[in-house]
C-alpha cells in the first residue's frame, strides 16, 4: 500500500507549512511541513528559510521512510483511510513509537475497530487532540473522497477528481542542500509516453 493523494493532502494540512525555522512545542527546530534535523538534511537551525517549492520537495522526501515504516509495521492490507491515518500518526509520533503502538498491534490482530480508537491514546500535548480526533475519524472510514484534517474543521480536505497527470520533474530544488542530483529526463519520459498511450486508448 501507499499513501494516497488525499492522505498526503490531509497530512500537509495537519502539519501546516512554515518557511522560516521555528521551535515546535517540544523546543525542536522545525521548518516546512514538520521537517526536523532528525529526518535528514538539511539540518534545521535558527534563521534557516525555504521557498515553497523547497518545502514541498522536502515534505515529499521526508514522507518516504514514514510510509515504508507503516507498511512494514502493519504487514497486511487495511482500508486506505486507515493506512493514510496511520501514516499521519507515524509522521507525528515517530517511526519507533508507531512500530510499538497499540494501533499496530490491534490492526495486525484484525481488530480494526479497536485499532481506530487506539489512535486517540496519543493525546499529548493537549493541543494535538483535534488532530488526533481527525486521524481517528479518518481511520474509521471504509473509503473516502474527502476528509477533515482535524475534528471541528469547517471545510474538508479534497483532492481534485480526474486522472493524475504525469509531468516532467523540475530539477531538485533541494540539490544545493542535500547534494542529490536532479532526476534525469530518461527516467520520466517512458512513464509519460505510457500515460499518453493509455489515455489515447481510453478515448478510442
PDB file of C-alpha atoms in Angstrom:
ATOM      1  CA  UNK A   1       0.000   0.000   0.000  1.00  0.00           C
ATOM      2  CA  UNK A   2       0.984   3.603  -0.393  1.00  0.00           C
ATOM      3  CA  UNK A   3      -0.145   6.951   0.976  1.00  0.00           C
ATOM      4  CA  UNK A   4      -2.982   8.238  -1.191  1.00  0.00           C
ATOM      5  CA  UNK A   5      -3.056  11.763  -2.652  1.00  0.00           C
ATOM      6  CA  UNK A   6      -5.888  12.608  -0.263  1.00  0.00           C
ATOM      7  CA  UNK A   7      -3.967  11.187   2.685  1.00  0.00           C
ATOM      8  CA  UNK A   8      -0.965  13.269   1.736  1.00  0.00           C
ATOM      9  CA  UNK A   9      -3.090  16.402   1.366  1.00  0.00           C
ATOM     10  CA  UNK A  10      -4.693  15.862   4.787  1.00  0.00           C
ATOM     11  CA  UNK A  11      -1.280  15.339   6.394  1.00  0.00           C
ATOM     12  CA  UNK A  12       0.035  18.531   4.787  1.00  0.00           C
ATOM     13  CA  UNK A  13      -2.885  20.492   6.254  1.00  0.00           C
ATOM     14  CA  UNK A  14      -2.307  18.956   9.695  1.00  0.00           C
ATOM     15  CA  UNK A  15       1.360  19.805   9.654  1.00  0.00           C
ATOM     16  CA  UNK A  16       0.967  23.250   8.155  1.00  0.00           C
ATOM     17  CA  UNK A  17       3.874  24.864   6.344  1.00  0.00           C
ATOM     18  CA  UNK A  18       6.263  27.429   7.753  1.00  0.00           C
ATOM     19  CA  UNK A  19       9.072  28.693   5.559  1.00  0.00           C
ATOM     20  CA  UNK A  20      11.246  30.017   8.376  1.00  0.00           C
ATOM     21  CA  UNK A  21      12.741  27.769  11.063  1.00  0.00           C
ATOM     22  CA  UNK A  22      10.876  27.744  14.380  1.00  0.00           C
ATOM     23  CA  UNK A  23      10.870  25.761  17.601  1.00  0.00           C
ATOM     24  CA  UNK A  24       7.984  23.316  17.887  1.00  0.00           C
ATOM     25  CA  UNK A  25       6.047  22.601  21.076  1.00  0.00           C
ATOM     26  CA  UNK A  26       8.912  20.475  22.402  1.00  0.00           C
ATOM     27  CA  UNK A  27      11.621  23.007  21.525  1.00  0.00           C
ATOM     28  CA  UNK A  28      12.917  21.211  18.408  1.00  0.00           C
ATOM     29  CA  UNK A  29      13.930  23.371  15.448  1.00  0.00           C
ATOM     30  CA  UNK A  30      11.451  22.692  12.649  1.00  0.00           C
ATOM     31  CA  UNK A  31      10.743  24.030   9.175  1.00  0.00           C
ATOM     32  CA  UNK A  32       8.451  23.396   6.210  1.00  0.00           C
ATOM     33  CA  UNK A  33       5.905  20.615   6.764  1.00  0.00           C
ATOM     34  CA  UNK A  34       7.261  19.427  10.093  1.00  0.00           C
ATOM     35  CA  UNK A  35      10.842  18.767   8.938  1.00  0.00           C
ATOM     36  CA  UNK A  36      13.470  18.432  11.681  1.00  0.00           C
ATOM     37  CA  UNK A  37      17.166  17.632  11.544  1.00  0.00           C
ATOM     38  CA  UNK A  38      16.382  14.088  12.698  1.00  0.00           C
ATOM     39  CA  UNK A  39      14.705  13.422   9.334  1.00  0.00           C
ATOM     40  CA  UNK A  40      17.924  14.154   7.443  1.00  0.00           C
ATOM     41  CA  UNK A  41      19.341  17.117   5.522  1.00  0.00           C
ATOM     42  CA  UNK A  42      19.018  19.977   5.570  1.00  0.00           C
ATOM     43  CA  UNK A  43      19.802  20.469   9.251  1.00  0.00           C
ATOM     44  CA  UNK A  44      17.342  22.918  10.772  1.00  0.00           C
ATOM     45  CA  UNK A  45      18.942  25.829  12.572  1.00  0.00           C
ATOM     46  CA  UNK A  46      17.810  29.253  13.617  1.00  0.00           C
ATOM     47  CA  UNK A  47      17.452  31.567  10.624  1.00  0.00           C
ATOM     48  CA  UNK A  48      17.014  28.814   8.006  1.00  0.00           C
ATOM     49  CA  UNK A  49      14.433  29.673   5.346  1.00  0.00           C
ATOM     50  CA  UNK A  50      12.885  27.742   2.442  1.00  0.00           C
ATOM     51  CA  UNK A  51      10.896  28.620  -0.639  1.00  0.00           C
ATOM     52  CA  UNK A  52       7.502  26.991  -1.072  1.00  0.00           C
ATOM     53  CA  UNK A  53       8.984  24.694  -3.741  1.00  0.00           C
ATOM     54  CA  UNK A  54      11.785  23.642  -1.399  1.00  0.00           C
ATOM     55  CA  UNK A  55       9.295  22.967   1.394  1.00  0.00           C
ATOM     56  CA  UNK A  56       7.172  20.795  -0.905  1.00  0.00           C
ATOM     57  CA  UNK A  57      10.174  18.829  -2.135  1.00  0.00           C
ATOM     58  CA  UNK A  58      11.412  18.349   1.416  1.00  0.00           C
ATOM     59  CA  UNK A  59       7.984  17.090   2.509  1.00  0.00           C
ATOM     60  CA  UNK A  60       7.974  14.540  -0.331  1.00  0.00           C
ATOM     61  CA  UNK A  61      11.469  13.373   0.619  1.00  0.00           C
ATOM     62  CA  UNK A  62      10.603  13.101   4.311  1.00  0.00           C
ATOM     63  CA  UNK A  63       7.412  11.096   3.723  1.00  0.00           C
ATOM     64  CA  UNK A  64       9.011   8.039   2.137  1.00  0.00           C
ATOM     65  CA  UNK A  65      10.580   6.448   5.228  1.00  0.00           C
ATOM     66  CA  UNK A  66       7.439   7.002   7.311  1.00  0.00           C
ATOM     67  CA  UNK A  67       5.156   5.430   4.726  1.00  0.00           C
ATOM     68  CA  UNK A  68       7.554   2.494   4.424  1.00  0.00           C
ATOM     69  CA  UNK A  69       7.540   2.077   8.211  1.00  0.00           C
ATOM     70  CA  UNK A  70       3.752   1.987   8.335  1.00  0.00           C
ATOM     71  CA  UNK A  71       3.641  -0.548   5.507  1.00  0.00           C
ATOM     72  CA  UNK A  72       6.163  -2.773   7.255  1.00  0.00           C
ATOM     73  CA  UNK A  73       4.545  -2.439  10.689  1.00  0.00           C
ATOM     74  CA  UNK A  74       1.001  -3.266   9.581  1.00  0.00           C
ATOM     75  CA  UNK A  75       2.152  -6.123   7.339  1.00  0.00           C
ATOM     76  CA  UNK A  76      -1.378  -6.720   5.994  1.00  0.00           C
ATOM     77  CA  UNK A  77      -3.891  -4.932   3.754  1.00  0.00           C
ATOM     78  CA  UNK A  78      -6.103  -2.390   5.526  1.00  0.00           C
ATOM     79  CA  UNK A  79      -8.633   0.164   4.227  1.00  0.00           C
ATOM     80  CA  UNK A  80      -6.915   3.091   2.517  1.00  0.00           C
ATOM     81  CA  UNK A  81      -8.230   5.703   5.004  1.00  0.00           C
ATOM     82  CA  UNK A  82      -6.850   3.632   7.894  1.00  0.00           C
ATOM     83  CA  UNK A  83      -3.455   3.355   6.211  1.00  0.00           C
ATOM     84  CA  UNK A  84      -3.397   7.084   5.491  1.00  0.00           C
ATOM     85  CA  UNK A  85      -4.332   7.927   9.084  1.00  0.00           C
ATOM     86  CA  UNK A  86      -1.540   5.649  10.313  1.00  0.00           C
ATOM     87  CA  UNK A  87       0.947   7.469   8.075  1.00  0.00           C
ATOM     88  CA  UNK A  88      -0.213  10.764   9.578  1.00  0.00           C
ATOM     89  CA  UNK A  89       0.142   9.386  13.107  1.00  0.00           C
ATOM     90  CA  UNK A  90       3.570   7.900  12.373  1.00  0.00           C
ATOM     91  CA  UNK A  91       4.810  11.170  10.865  1.00  0.00           C
ATOM     92  CA  UNK A  92       3.813  12.924  14.086  1.00  0.00           C
ATOM     93  CA  UNK A  93       4.928  10.459  16.782  1.00  0.00           C
ATOM     94  CA  UNK A  94       7.931   8.904  15.025  1.00  0.00           C
ATOM     95  CA  UNK A  95       8.657   5.534  13.475  1.00  0.00           C
ATOM     96  CA  UNK A  96       9.867   3.786  16.627  1.00  0.00           C
ATOM     97  CA  UNK A  97       6.834   4.852  18.660  1.00  0.00           C
ATOM     98  CA  UNK A  98       4.468   3.851  15.872  1.00  0.00           C
ATOM     99  CA  UNK A  99       6.004   0.398  15.466  1.00  0.00           C
ATOM    100  CA  UNK A 100       5.223  -0.401  19.116  1.00  0.00           C
ATOM    101  CA  UNK A 101       1.856   1.365  19.301  1.00  0.00           C
ATOM    102  CA  UNK A 102      -1.419  -0.346  20.201  1.00  0.00           C
ATOM    103  CA  UNK A 103      -2.763   0.798  16.828  1.00  0.00           C
ATOM    104  CA  UNK A 104      -0.336  -1.554  15.101  1.00  0.00           C
ATOM    105  CA  UNK A 105      -0.822  -4.478  17.472  1.00  0.00           C
ATOM    106  CA  UNK A 106      -4.605  -4.347  17.184  1.00  0.00           C
ATOM    107  CA  UNK A 107      -4.608  -3.870  13.414  1.00  0.00           C
ATOM    108  CA  UNK A 108      -2.306  -6.855  12.940  1.00  0.00           C
ATOM    109  CA  UNK A 109      -4.690  -8.899  15.079  1.00  0.00           C
ATOM    110  CA  UNK A 110      -7.565  -7.940  12.782  1.00  0.00           C
ATOM    111  CA  UNK A 111      -9.232  -5.754  15.418  1.00  0.00           C
ATOM    112  CA  UNK A 112      -9.584  -2.660  13.259  1.00  0.00           C
ATOM    113  CA  UNK A 113     -12.421  -1.141  15.306  1.00  0.00           C
ATOM    114  CA  UNK A 114     -10.232  -1.120  18.409  1.00  0.00           C
ATOM    115  CA  UNK A 115      -7.203  -0.011  16.395  1.00  0.00           C
ATOM    116  CA  UNK A 116      -9.152   3.028  15.194  1.00  0.00           C
ATOM    117  CA  UNK A 117      -9.906   4.056  18.776  1.00  0.00           C
ATOM    118  CA  UNK A 118      -6.309   3.434  19.820  1.00  0.00           C
ATOM    119  CA  UNK A 119      -5.254   6.407  17.677  1.00  0.00           C
ATOM    120  CA  UNK A 120      -6.707   8.605  20.427  1.00  0.00           C
ATOM    121  CA  UNK A 121      -4.263   7.232  23.007  1.00  0.00           C
ATOM    122  CA  UNK A 122      -1.596   9.576  21.610  1.00  0.00           C
ATOM    123  CA  UNK A 123      -3.218  12.623  23.175  1.00  0.00           C
ATOM    124  CA  UNK A 124      -0.264  14.641  24.483  1.00  0.00           C
ATOM    125  CA  UNK A 125       0.248  17.563  24.393  1.00  0.00           C
ATOM    126  CA  UNK A 126      -3.352  18.704  24.735  1.00  0.00           C
ATOM    127  CA  UNK A 127      -3.051  20.881  21.629  1.00  0.00           C
ATOM    128  CA  UNK A 128      -2.710  17.728  19.500  1.00  0.00           C
ATOM    129  CA  UNK A 129      -6.171  16.410  20.403  1.00  0.00           C
ATOM    130  CA  UNK A 130      -8.161  17.826  17.469  1.00  0.00           C
ATOM    131  CA  UNK A 131      -5.552  16.451  15.049  1.00  0.00           C
ATOM    132  CA  UNK A 132      -5.707  13.067  16.735  1.00  0.00           C
ATOM    133  CA  UNK A 133      -9.514  13.105  16.543  1.00  0.00           C
ATOM    134  CA  UNK A 134      -9.265  13.912  12.839  1.00  0.00           C
ATOM    135  CA  UNK A 135      -6.895  10.978  12.332  1.00  0.00           C
ATOM    136  CA  UNK A 136      -9.227   8.723  14.282  1.00  0.00           C
ATOM    137  CA  UNK A 137     -12.225   9.781  12.168  1.00  0.00           C
ATOM    138  CA  UNK A 138     -10.191   9.264   9.007  1.00  0.00           C
ATOM    139  CA  UNK A 139      -9.094   5.799  10.130  1.00  0.00           C
ATOM    140  CA  UNK A 140     -12.717   4.786  10.752  1.00  0.00           C
ATOM    141  CA  UNK A 141     -13.763   5.370   7.147  1.00  0.00           C
ATOM    142  CA  UNK A 142     -14.098   2.469   4.725  1.00  0.00           C
ATOM    143  CA  UNK A 143     -13.411   4.734   1.747  1.00  0.00           C
ATOM    144  CA  UNK A 144     -13.440   8.441   1.087  1.00  0.00           C
ATOM    145  CA  UNK A 145     -13.449  11.330  -1.311  1.00  0.00           C
ATOM    146  CA  UNK A 146     -12.810  13.945   1.374  1.00  0.00           C
ATOM    147  CA  UNK A 147     -11.567  14.015   4.959  1.00  0.00           C
ATOM    148  CA  UNK A 148     -11.365  16.534   7.779  1.00  0.00           C
ATOM    149  CA  UNK A 149      -7.773  17.169   8.798  1.00  0.00           C
ATOM    150  CA  UNK A 150      -8.910  17.979  12.335  1.00  0.00           C
ATOM    151  CA  UNK A 151     -12.208  17.371  14.049  1.00  0.00           C
ATOM    152  CA  UNK A 152     -14.121  20.628  14.056  1.00  0.00           C
ATOM    153  CA  UNK A 153     -12.626  21.985  10.821  1.00  0.00           C
ATOM    154  CA  UNK A 154     -15.145  23.904   8.740  1.00  0.00           C
ATOM    155  CA  UNK A 155     -14.055  22.514   5.371  1.00  0.00           C
ATOM    156  CA  UNK A 156     -12.815  19.031   4.461  1.00  0.00           C
ATOM    157  CA  UNK A 157      -9.625  18.354   2.541  1.00  0.00           C
ATOM    158  CA  UNK A 158     -10.299  17.261  -1.037  1.00  0.00           C
ATOM    159  CA  UNK A 159      -8.202  16.107  -3.960  1.00  0.00           C
ATOM    160  CA  UNK A 160      -9.323  17.194  -7.452  1.00  0.00           C
ATOM    161  CA  UNK A 161     -11.108  14.432  -9.365  1.00  0.00           C
ATOM    162  CA  UNK A 162      -9.797  13.055 -12.639  1.00  0.00           C
ATOM    163  CA  UNK A 163      -6.602  11.357 -13.798  1.00  0.00           C
ATOM    164  CA  UNK A 164      -3.303  12.296 -12.263  1.00  0.00           C
ATOM    165  CA  UNK A 165      -1.118  13.879 -14.904  1.00  0.00           C
ATOM    166  CA  UNK A 166       2.489  12.825 -15.128  1.00  0.00           C
ATOM    167  CA  UNK A 167       4.727  15.822 -15.616  1.00  0.00           C
ATOM    168  CA  UNK A 168       8.481  16.014 -16.002  1.00  0.00           C
ATOM    169  CA  UNK A 169      10.080  16.694 -12.604  1.00  0.00           C
ATOM    170  CA  UNK A 170      11.814  20.002 -12.191  1.00  0.00           C
ATOM    171  CA  UNK A 171      15.430  19.982 -11.056  1.00  0.00           C
ATOM    172  CA  UNK A 172      15.523  19.099  -7.379  1.00  0.00           C
ATOM    173  CA  UNK A 173      15.186  22.434  -5.524  1.00  0.00           C
ATOM    174  CA  UNK A 174      16.943  20.868  -2.532  1.00  0.00           C
ATOM    175  CA  UNK A 175      20.020  19.792  -4.503  1.00  0.00           C
ATOM    176  CA  UNK A 176      22.146  22.616  -3.143  1.00  0.00           C
ATOM    177  CA  UNK A 177      21.410  21.482   0.407  1.00  0.00           C
ATOM    178  CA  UNK A 178      21.249  17.686   0.027  1.00  0.00           C
ATOM    179  CA  UNK A 179      23.679  17.065  -2.796  1.00  0.00           C
ATOM    180  CA  UNK A 180      21.070  14.928  -4.598  1.00  0.00           C
ATOM    181  CA  UNK A 181      21.230  15.129  -8.375  1.00  0.00           C
ATOM    182  CA  UNK A 182      18.179  16.129 -10.389  1.00  0.00           C
ATOM    183  CA  UNK A 183      16.181  13.257 -11.907  1.00  0.00           C
ATOM    184  CA  UNK A 184      17.380  12.662 -15.490  1.00  0.00           C
ATOM    185  CA  UNK A 185      14.823  13.082 -18.260  1.00  0.00           C
ATOM    186  CA  UNK A 186      15.227   9.439 -19.290  1.00  0.00           C
ATOM    187  CA  UNK A 187      13.607   8.267 -16.056  1.00  0.00           C
ATOM    188  CA  UNK A 188      10.303  10.089 -16.546  1.00  0.00           C
ATOM    189  CA  UNK A 189       9.845  10.016 -20.325  1.00  0.00           C
ATOM    190  CA  UNK A 190       8.790   6.314 -20.545  1.00  0.00           C
ATOM    191  CA  UNK A 191       6.118   6.918 -17.878  1.00  0.00           C
ATOM    192  CA  UNK A 192       4.839   9.989 -19.667  1.00  0.00           C
ATOM    193  CA  UNK A 193       4.759   8.161 -23.004  1.00  0.00           C
ATOM    194  CA  UNK A 194       2.849   5.222 -21.466  1.00  0.00           C
ATOM    195  CA  UNK A 195       0.320   7.589 -19.850  1.00  0.00           C
ATOM    196  CA  UNK A 196      -0.308   9.255 -23.205  1.00  0.00           C
ATOM    197  CA  UNK A 197      -0.807   5.847 -24.864  1.00  0.00           C
ATOM    198  CA  UNK A 198      -3.335   4.753 -22.211  1.00  0.00           C
ATOM    199  CA  UNK A 199      -5.279   7.994 -22.480  1.00  0.00           C
ATOM    200  CA  UNK A 200      -5.466   7.616 -26.268  1.00  0.00           C
ATOM    201  CA  UNK A 201      -6.784   4.058 -25.892  1.00  0.00           C
ATOM    202  CA  UNK A 202      -9.477   5.232 -23.461  1.00  0.00           C
ATOM    203  CA  UNK A 203     -10.607   7.857 -25.921  1.00  0.00           C
ATOM    204  CA  UNK A 204     -10.737   5.434 -28.866  1.00  0.00           C
TER     205      UNK A 204
END
